[in-house]
PDB file of C-alpha atoms in Angstrom:
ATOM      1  CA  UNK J1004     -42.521  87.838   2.462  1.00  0.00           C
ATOM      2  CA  UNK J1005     -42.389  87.776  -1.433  1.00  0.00           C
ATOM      3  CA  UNK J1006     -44.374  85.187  -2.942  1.00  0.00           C
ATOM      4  CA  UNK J1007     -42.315  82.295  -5.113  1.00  0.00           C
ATOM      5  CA  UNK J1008     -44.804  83.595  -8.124  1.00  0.00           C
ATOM      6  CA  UNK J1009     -47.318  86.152  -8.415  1.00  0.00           C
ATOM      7  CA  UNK J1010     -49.783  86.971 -11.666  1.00  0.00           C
ATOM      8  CA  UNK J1011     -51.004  90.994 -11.556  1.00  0.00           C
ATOM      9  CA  UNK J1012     -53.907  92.232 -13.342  1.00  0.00           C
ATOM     10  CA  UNK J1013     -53.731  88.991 -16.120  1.00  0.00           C
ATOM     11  CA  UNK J1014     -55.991  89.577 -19.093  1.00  0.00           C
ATOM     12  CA  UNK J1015     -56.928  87.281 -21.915  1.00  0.00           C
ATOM     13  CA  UNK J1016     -59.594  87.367 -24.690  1.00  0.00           C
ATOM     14  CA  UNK J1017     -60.423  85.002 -27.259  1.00  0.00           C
ATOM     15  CA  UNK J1018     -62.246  87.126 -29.784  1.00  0.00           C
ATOM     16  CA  UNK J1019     -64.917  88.532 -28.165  1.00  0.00           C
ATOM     17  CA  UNK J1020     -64.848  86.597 -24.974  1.00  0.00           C
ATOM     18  CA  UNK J1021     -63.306  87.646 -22.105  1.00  0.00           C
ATOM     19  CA  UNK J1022     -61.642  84.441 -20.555  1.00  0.00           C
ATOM     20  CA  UNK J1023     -59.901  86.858 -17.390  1.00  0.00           C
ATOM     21  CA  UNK J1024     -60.228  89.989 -16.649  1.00  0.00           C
ATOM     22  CA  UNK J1025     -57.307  91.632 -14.347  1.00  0.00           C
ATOM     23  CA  UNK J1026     -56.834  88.363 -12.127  1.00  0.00           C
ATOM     24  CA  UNK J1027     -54.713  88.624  -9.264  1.00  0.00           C
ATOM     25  CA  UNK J1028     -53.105  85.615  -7.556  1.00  0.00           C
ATOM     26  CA  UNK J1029     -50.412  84.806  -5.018  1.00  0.00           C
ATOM     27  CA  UNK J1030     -48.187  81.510  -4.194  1.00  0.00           C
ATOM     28  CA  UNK J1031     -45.756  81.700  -1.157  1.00  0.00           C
ATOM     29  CA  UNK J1032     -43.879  78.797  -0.243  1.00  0.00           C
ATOM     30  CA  UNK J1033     -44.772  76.040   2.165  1.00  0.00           C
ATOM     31  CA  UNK J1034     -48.403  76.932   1.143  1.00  0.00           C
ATOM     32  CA  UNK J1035     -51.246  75.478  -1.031  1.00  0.00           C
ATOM     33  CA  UNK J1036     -52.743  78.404  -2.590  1.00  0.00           C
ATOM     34  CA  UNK J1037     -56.823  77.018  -4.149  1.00  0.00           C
ATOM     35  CA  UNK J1038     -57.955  78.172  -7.220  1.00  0.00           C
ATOM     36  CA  UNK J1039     -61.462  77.933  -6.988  1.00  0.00           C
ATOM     37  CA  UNK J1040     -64.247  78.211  -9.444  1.00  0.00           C
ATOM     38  CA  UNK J1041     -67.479  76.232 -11.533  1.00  0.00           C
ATOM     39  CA  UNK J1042     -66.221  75.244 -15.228  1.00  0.00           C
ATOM     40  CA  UNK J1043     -65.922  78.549 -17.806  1.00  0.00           C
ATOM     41  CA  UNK J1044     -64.374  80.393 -14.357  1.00  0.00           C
ATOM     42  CA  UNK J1045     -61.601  81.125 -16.241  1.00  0.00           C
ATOM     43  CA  UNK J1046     -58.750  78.548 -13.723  1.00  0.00           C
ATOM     44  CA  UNK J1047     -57.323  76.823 -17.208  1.00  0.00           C
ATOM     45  CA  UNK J1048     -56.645  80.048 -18.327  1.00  0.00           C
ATOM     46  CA  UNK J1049     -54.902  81.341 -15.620  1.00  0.00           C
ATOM     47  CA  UNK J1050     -52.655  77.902 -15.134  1.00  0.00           C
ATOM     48  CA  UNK J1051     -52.034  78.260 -18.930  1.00  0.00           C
ATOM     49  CA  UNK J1052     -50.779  82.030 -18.389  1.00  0.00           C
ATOM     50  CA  UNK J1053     -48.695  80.871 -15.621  1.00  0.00           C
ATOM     51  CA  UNK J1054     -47.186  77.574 -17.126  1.00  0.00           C
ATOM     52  CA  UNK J1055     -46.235  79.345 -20.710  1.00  0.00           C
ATOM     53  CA  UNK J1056     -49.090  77.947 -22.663  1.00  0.00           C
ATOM     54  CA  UNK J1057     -50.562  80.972 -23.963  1.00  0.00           C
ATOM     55  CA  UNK J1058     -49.429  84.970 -23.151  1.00  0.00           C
ATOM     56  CA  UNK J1059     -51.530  87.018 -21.732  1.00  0.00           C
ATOM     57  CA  UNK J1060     -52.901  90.363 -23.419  1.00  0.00           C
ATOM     58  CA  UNK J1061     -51.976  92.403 -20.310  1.00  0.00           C
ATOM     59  CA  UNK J1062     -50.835  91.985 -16.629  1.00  0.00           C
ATOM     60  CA  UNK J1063     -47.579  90.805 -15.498  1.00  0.00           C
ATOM     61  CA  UNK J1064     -46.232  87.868 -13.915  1.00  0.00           C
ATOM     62  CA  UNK J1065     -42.974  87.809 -11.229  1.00  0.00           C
ATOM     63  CA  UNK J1066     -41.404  84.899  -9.698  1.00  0.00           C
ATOM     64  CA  UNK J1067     -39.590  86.252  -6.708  1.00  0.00           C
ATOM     65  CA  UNK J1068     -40.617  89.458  -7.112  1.00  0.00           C
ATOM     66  CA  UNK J1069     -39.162  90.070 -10.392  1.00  0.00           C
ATOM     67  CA  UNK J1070     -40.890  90.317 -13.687  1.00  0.00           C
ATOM     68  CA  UNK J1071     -40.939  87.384 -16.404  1.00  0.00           C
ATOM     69  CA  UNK J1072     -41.992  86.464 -19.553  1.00  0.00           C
ATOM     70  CA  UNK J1073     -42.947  82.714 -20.717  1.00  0.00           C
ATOM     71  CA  UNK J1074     -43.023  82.122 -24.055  1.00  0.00           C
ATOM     72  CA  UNK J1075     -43.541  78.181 -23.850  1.00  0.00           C
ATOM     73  CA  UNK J1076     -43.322  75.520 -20.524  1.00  0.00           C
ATOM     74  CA  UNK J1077     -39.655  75.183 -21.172  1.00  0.00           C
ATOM     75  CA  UNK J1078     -39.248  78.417 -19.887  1.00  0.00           C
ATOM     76  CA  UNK J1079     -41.412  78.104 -17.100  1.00  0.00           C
ATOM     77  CA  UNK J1080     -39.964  75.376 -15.819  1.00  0.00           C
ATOM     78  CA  UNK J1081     -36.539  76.796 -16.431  1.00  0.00           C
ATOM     79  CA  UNK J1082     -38.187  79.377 -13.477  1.00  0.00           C
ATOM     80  CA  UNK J1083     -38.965  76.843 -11.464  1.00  0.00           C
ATOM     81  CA  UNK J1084     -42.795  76.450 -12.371  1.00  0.00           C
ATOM     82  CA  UNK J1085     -43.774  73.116 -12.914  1.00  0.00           C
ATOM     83  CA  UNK J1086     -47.564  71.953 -14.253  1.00  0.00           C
ATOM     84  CA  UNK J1087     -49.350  68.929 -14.236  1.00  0.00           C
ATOM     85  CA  UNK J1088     -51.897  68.753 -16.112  1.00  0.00           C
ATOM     86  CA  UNK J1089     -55.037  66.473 -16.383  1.00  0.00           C
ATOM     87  CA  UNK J1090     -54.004  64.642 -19.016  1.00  0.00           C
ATOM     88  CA  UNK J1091     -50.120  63.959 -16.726  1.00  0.00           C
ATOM     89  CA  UNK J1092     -47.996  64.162 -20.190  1.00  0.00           C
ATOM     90  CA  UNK J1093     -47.729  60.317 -19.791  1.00  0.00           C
ATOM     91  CA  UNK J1094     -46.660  57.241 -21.732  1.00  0.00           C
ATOM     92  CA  UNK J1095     -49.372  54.802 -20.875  1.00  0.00           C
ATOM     93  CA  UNK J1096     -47.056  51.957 -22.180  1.00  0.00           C
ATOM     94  CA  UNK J1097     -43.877  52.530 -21.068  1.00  0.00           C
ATOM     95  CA  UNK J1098     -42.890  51.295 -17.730  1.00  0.00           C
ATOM     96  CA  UNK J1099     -43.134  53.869 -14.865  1.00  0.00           C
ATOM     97  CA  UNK J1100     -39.459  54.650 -14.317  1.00  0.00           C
ATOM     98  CA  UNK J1101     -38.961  55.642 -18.204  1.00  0.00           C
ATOM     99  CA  UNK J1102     -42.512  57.852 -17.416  1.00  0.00           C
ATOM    100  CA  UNK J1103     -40.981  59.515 -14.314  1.00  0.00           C
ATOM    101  CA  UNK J1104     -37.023  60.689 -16.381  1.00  0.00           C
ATOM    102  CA  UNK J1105     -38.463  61.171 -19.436  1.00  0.00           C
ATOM    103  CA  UNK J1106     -36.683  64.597 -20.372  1.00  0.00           C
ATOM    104  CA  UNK J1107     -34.220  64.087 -18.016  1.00  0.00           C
ATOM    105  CA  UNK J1108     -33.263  60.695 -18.390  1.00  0.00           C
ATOM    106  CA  UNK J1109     -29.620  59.612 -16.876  1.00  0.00           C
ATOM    107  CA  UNK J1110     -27.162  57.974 -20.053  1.00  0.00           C
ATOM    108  CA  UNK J1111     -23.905  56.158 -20.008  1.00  0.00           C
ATOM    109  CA  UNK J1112     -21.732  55.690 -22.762  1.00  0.00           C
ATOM    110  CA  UNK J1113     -20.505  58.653 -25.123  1.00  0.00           C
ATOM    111  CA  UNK J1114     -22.419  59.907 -28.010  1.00  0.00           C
ATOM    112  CA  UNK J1115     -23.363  58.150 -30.794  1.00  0.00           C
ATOM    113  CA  UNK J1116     -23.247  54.906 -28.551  1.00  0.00           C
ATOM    114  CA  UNK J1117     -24.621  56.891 -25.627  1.00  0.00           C
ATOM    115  CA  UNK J1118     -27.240  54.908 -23.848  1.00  0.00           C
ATOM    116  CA  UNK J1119     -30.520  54.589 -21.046  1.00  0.00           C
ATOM    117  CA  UNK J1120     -28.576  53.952 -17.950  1.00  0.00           C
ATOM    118  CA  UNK J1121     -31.699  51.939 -17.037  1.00  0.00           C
ATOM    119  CA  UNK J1122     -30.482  51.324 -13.647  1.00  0.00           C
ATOM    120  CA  UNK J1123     -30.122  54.934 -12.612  1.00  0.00           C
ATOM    121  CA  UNK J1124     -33.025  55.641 -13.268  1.00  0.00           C
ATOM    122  CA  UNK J1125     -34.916  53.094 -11.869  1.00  0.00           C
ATOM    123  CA  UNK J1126     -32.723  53.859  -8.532  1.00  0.00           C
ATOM    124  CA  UNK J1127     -33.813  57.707  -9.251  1.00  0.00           C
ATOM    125  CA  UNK J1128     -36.983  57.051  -9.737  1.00  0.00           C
ATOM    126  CA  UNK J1129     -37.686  55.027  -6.191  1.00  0.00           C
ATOM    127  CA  UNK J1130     -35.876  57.562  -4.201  1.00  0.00           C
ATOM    128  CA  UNK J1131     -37.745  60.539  -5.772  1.00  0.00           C
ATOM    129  CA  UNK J1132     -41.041  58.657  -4.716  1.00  0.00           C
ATOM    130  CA  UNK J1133     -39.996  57.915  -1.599  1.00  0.00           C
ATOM    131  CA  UNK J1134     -39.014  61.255  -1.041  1.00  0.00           C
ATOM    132  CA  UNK J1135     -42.521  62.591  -0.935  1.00  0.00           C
ATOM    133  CA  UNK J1136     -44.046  59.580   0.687  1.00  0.00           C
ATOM    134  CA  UNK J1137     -44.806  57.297  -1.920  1.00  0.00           C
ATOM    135  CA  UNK J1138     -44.306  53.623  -1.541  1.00  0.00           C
ATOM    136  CA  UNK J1139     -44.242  51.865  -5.098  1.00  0.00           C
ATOM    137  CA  UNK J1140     -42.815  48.722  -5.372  1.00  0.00           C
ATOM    138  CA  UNK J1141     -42.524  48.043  -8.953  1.00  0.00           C
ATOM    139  CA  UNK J1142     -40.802  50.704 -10.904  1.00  0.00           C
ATOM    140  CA  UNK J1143     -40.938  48.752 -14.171  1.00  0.00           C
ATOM    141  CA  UNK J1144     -44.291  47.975 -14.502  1.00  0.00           C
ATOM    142  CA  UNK J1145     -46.134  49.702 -17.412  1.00  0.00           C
ATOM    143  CA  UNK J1146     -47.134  53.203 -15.985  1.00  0.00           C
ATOM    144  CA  UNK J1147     -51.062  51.777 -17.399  1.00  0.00           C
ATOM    145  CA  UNK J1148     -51.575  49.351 -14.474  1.00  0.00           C
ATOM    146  CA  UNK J1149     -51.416  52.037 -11.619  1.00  0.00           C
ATOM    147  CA  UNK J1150     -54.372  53.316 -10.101  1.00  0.00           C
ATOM    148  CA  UNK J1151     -55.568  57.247 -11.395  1.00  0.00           C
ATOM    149  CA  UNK J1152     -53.998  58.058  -7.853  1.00  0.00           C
ATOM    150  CA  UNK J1153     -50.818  56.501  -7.706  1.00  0.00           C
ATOM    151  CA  UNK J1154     -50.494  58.234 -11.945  1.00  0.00           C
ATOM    152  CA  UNK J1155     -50.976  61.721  -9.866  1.00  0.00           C
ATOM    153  CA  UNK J1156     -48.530  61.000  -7.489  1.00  0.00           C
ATOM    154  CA  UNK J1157     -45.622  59.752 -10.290  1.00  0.00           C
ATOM    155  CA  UNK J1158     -46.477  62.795 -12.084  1.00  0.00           C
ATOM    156  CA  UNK J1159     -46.056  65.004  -8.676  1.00  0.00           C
ATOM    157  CA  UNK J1160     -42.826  63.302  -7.734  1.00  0.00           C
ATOM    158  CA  UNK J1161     -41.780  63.839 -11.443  1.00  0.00           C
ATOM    159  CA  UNK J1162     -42.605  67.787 -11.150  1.00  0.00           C
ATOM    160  CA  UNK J1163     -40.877  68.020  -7.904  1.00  0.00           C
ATOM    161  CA  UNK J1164     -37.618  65.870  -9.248  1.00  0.00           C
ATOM    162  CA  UNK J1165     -37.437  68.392 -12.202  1.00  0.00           C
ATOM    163  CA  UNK J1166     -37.322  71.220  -9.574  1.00  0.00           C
ATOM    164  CA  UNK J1167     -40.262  72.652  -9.173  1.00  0.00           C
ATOM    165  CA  UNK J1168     -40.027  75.584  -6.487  1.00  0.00           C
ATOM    166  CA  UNK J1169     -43.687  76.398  -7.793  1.00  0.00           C
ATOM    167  CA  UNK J1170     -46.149  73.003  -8.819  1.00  0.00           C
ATOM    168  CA  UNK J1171     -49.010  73.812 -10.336  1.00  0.00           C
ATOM    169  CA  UNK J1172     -51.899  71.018 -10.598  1.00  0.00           C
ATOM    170  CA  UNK J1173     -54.913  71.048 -12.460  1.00  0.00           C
ATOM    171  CA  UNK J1174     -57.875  69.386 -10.915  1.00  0.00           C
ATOM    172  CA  UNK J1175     -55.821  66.519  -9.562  1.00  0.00           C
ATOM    173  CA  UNK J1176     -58.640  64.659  -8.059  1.00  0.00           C
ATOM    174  CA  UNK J1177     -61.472  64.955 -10.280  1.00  0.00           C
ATOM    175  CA  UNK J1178     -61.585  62.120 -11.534  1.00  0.00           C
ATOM    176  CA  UNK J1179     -60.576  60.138  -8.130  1.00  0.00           C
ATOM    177  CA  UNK J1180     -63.024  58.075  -5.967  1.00  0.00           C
ATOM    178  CA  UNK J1181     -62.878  59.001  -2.694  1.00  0.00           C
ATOM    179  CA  UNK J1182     -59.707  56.842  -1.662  1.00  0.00           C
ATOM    180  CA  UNK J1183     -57.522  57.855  -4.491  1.00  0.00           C
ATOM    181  CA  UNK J1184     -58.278  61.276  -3.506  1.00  0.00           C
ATOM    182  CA  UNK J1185     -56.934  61.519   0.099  1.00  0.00           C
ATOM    183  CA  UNK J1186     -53.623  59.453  -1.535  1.00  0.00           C
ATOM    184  CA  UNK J1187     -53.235  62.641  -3.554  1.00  0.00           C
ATOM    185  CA  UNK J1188     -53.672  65.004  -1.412  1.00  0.00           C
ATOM    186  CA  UNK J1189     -51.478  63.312   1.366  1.00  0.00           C
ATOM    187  CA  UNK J1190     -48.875  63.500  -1.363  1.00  0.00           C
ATOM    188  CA  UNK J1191     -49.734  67.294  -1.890  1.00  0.00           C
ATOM    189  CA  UNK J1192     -49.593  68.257   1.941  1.00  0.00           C
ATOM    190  CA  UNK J1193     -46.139  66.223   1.852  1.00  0.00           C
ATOM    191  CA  UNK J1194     -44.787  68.566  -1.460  1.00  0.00           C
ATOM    192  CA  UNK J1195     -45.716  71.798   0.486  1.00  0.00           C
ATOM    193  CA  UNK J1196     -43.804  70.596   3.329  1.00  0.00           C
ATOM    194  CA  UNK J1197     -40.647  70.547   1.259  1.00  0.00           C
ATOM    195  CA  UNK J1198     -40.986  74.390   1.216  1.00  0.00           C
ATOM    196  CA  UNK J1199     -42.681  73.976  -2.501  1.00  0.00           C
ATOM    197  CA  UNK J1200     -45.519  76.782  -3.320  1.00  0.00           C
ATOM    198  CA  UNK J1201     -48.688  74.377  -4.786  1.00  0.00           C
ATOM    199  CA  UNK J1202     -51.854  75.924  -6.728  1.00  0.00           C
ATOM    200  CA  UNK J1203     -54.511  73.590  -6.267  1.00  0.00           C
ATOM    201  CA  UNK J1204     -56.889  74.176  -8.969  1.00  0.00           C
ATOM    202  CA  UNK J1205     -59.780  72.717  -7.998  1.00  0.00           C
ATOM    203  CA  UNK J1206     -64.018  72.850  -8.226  1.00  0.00           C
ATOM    204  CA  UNK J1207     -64.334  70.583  -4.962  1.00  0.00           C
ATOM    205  CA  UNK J1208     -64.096  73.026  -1.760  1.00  0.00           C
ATOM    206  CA  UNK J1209     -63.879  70.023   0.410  1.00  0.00           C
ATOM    207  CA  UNK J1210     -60.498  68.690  -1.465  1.00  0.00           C
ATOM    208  CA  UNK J1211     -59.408  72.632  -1.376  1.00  0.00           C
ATOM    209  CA  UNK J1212     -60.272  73.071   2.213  1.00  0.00           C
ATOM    210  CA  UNK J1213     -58.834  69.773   3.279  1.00  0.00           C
ATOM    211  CA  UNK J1214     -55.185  71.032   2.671  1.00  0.00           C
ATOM    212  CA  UNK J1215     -55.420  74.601   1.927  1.00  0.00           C
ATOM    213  CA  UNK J1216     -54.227  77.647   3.014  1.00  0.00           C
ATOM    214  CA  UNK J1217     -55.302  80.454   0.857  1.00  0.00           C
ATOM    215  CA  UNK J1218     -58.088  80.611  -1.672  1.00  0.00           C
ATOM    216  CA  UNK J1219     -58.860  82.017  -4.363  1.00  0.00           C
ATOM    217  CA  UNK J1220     -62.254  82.151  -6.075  1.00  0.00           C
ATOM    218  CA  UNK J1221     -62.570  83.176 -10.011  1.00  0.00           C
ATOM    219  CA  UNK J1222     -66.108  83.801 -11.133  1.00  0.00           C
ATOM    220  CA  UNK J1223     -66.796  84.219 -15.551  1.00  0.00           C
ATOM    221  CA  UNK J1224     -62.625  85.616 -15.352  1.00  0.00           C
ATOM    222  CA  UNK J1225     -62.845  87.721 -12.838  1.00  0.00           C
ATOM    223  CA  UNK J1226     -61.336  87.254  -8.980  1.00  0.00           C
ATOM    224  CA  UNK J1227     -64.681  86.844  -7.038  1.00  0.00           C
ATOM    225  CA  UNK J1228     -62.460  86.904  -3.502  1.00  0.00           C
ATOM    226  CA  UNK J1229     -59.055  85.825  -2.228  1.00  0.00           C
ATOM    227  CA  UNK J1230     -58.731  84.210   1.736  1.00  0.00           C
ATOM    228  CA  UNK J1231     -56.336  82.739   3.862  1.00  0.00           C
ATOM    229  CA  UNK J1232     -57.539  79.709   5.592  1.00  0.00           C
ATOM    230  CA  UNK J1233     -58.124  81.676   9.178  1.00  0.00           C
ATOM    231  CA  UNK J1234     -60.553  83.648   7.350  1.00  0.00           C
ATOM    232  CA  UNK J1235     -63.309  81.665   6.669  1.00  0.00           C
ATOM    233  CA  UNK J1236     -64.843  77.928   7.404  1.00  0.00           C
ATOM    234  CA  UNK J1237     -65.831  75.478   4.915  1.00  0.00           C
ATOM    235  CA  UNK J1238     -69.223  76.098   4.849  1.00  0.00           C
ATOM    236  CA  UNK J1239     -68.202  79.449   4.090  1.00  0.00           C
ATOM    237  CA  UNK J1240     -66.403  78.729   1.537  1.00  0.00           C
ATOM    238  CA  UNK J1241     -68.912  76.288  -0.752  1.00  0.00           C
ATOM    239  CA  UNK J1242     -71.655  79.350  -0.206  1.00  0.00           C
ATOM    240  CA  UNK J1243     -69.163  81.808  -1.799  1.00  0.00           C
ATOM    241  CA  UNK J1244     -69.016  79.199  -4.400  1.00  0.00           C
ATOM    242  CA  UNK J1245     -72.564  78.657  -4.545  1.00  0.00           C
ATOM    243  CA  UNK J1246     -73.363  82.400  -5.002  1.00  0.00           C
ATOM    244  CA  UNK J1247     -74.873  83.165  -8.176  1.00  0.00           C
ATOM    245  CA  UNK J1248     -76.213  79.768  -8.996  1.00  0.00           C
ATOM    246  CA  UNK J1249     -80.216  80.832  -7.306  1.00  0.00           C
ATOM    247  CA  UNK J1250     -80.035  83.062  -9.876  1.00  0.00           C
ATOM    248  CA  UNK J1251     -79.351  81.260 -12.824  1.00  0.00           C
ATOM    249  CA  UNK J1252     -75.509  83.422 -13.458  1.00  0.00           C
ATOM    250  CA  UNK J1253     -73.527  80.329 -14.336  1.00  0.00           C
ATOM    251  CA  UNK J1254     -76.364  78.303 -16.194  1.00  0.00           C
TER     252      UNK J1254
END
């Protein structure tokens, strides 16, 4: 089966420093490929290579097996790949329903008196959640007073909405207690059963494992190992991690 996106043989320096050095990676859909790897690894670079941030200096990328070039997120998403960052692009003051359509929010009226049709999207905005499983009352409440979990799971819902046939997120639960962590990654198992292709990018192989199905393991740029879920246990997977650190590599 062709995969919704695939990066070959992605290179990119800064200066002297090698950030990746011919990285490989896969995403079919229905699946949660993990991007695995310490900090430095090199898994911001690749998510910024595939989400139109920067361009790499060589490799190639192909959604549906044919070849593209991003030259900024717009066109990314225009593809159908969809990132959320760490930082969720996010308006802590504005109520969660202006959050969720920002960029695509529903008007009424005709231009120059065209207007917010507030109640679309506040309508728009439950039934997206819902959609994927998520159960939030209170639309227009400031986006500010949710919990970091129920922020990721807006910002998922928003991806999807958008239409994301590819979601990319970057270390979604890092900063999560142990609660807020499962939420997410419910929410994430729900997304890849819409048929979406997820990249988990991720230092935690228990969060990775929990709702994986291929991995991925970047070591100083460089594609240490790729596996589909079958293919190796958990404990197998944190040691592949793990390998290097006796030695004092990734000090």
């Amino acid at each position: 089966m062709t995969p919704l996106l695939e990066a070959r043989g992605i290179a990119k320096s800064y200066g002297p420093v090698a950030a990746l050095d011919r990285t490989d990676l896969s995403v079919h859909g229905g699946e949660v490929t993990c991007l695995l790897g310490d900090n430095g690894a090199g898994k911001s670079t690749v998510i910024k290579v595939i989400a139109g941030v920067v361009a790499p200096d060589a490799g190639e990328l192909l959604v549906d097996g044919v070849p593209v070039r991003f030259s900024s997120p717009k066109d990314a998403l225009a593809r159908g790949i969809a990132t959320v960052f760490q930082d969720l692009a996010i308006v802590p003051v504005l109520p969660v329903y202006r959050n969720f359509c920002m960029g695509s929010e529903p008007t009424r009226g005709r231009w120059p008196l065209r207007l917010l049709d507030v109640k679309s999207a506040i309508e728009t905005t439950r039934s997206e959640l819902a959609a994927i499983g998520v159960d939030l009352a209170d639309v227009e409440r400031p986006i500010a007073t949710l919990s970091g979990g129920q922020r990721q799971c807006v910002a998922i819902a928003r991806a999807v909405h958008l239409g994301a046939k590819v979601l990319i997120l970057d270390e979604p639960t890092s900063a999560l207690g142990v609660r807020q962590a499962s939420i997410v990654l419910r929410y994430v198992r729900e997304t890849k059963r819409r048929g979406i292709g997820v990249v988990l990018v991720t230092h935690n192989p228990r969060h990775a494992y929990a709702i994986g199905d291929r991995f991925t393991i970047l070591k100083q740029g460089r594609v240490d190992g790729a596996w589909s879920k079958p293919e190796l246990s958990l404990e197998e997977l944190v040691m592949r991690m793990s390998a290097g650190h006796e030695n004092g590599e990734f000090a």
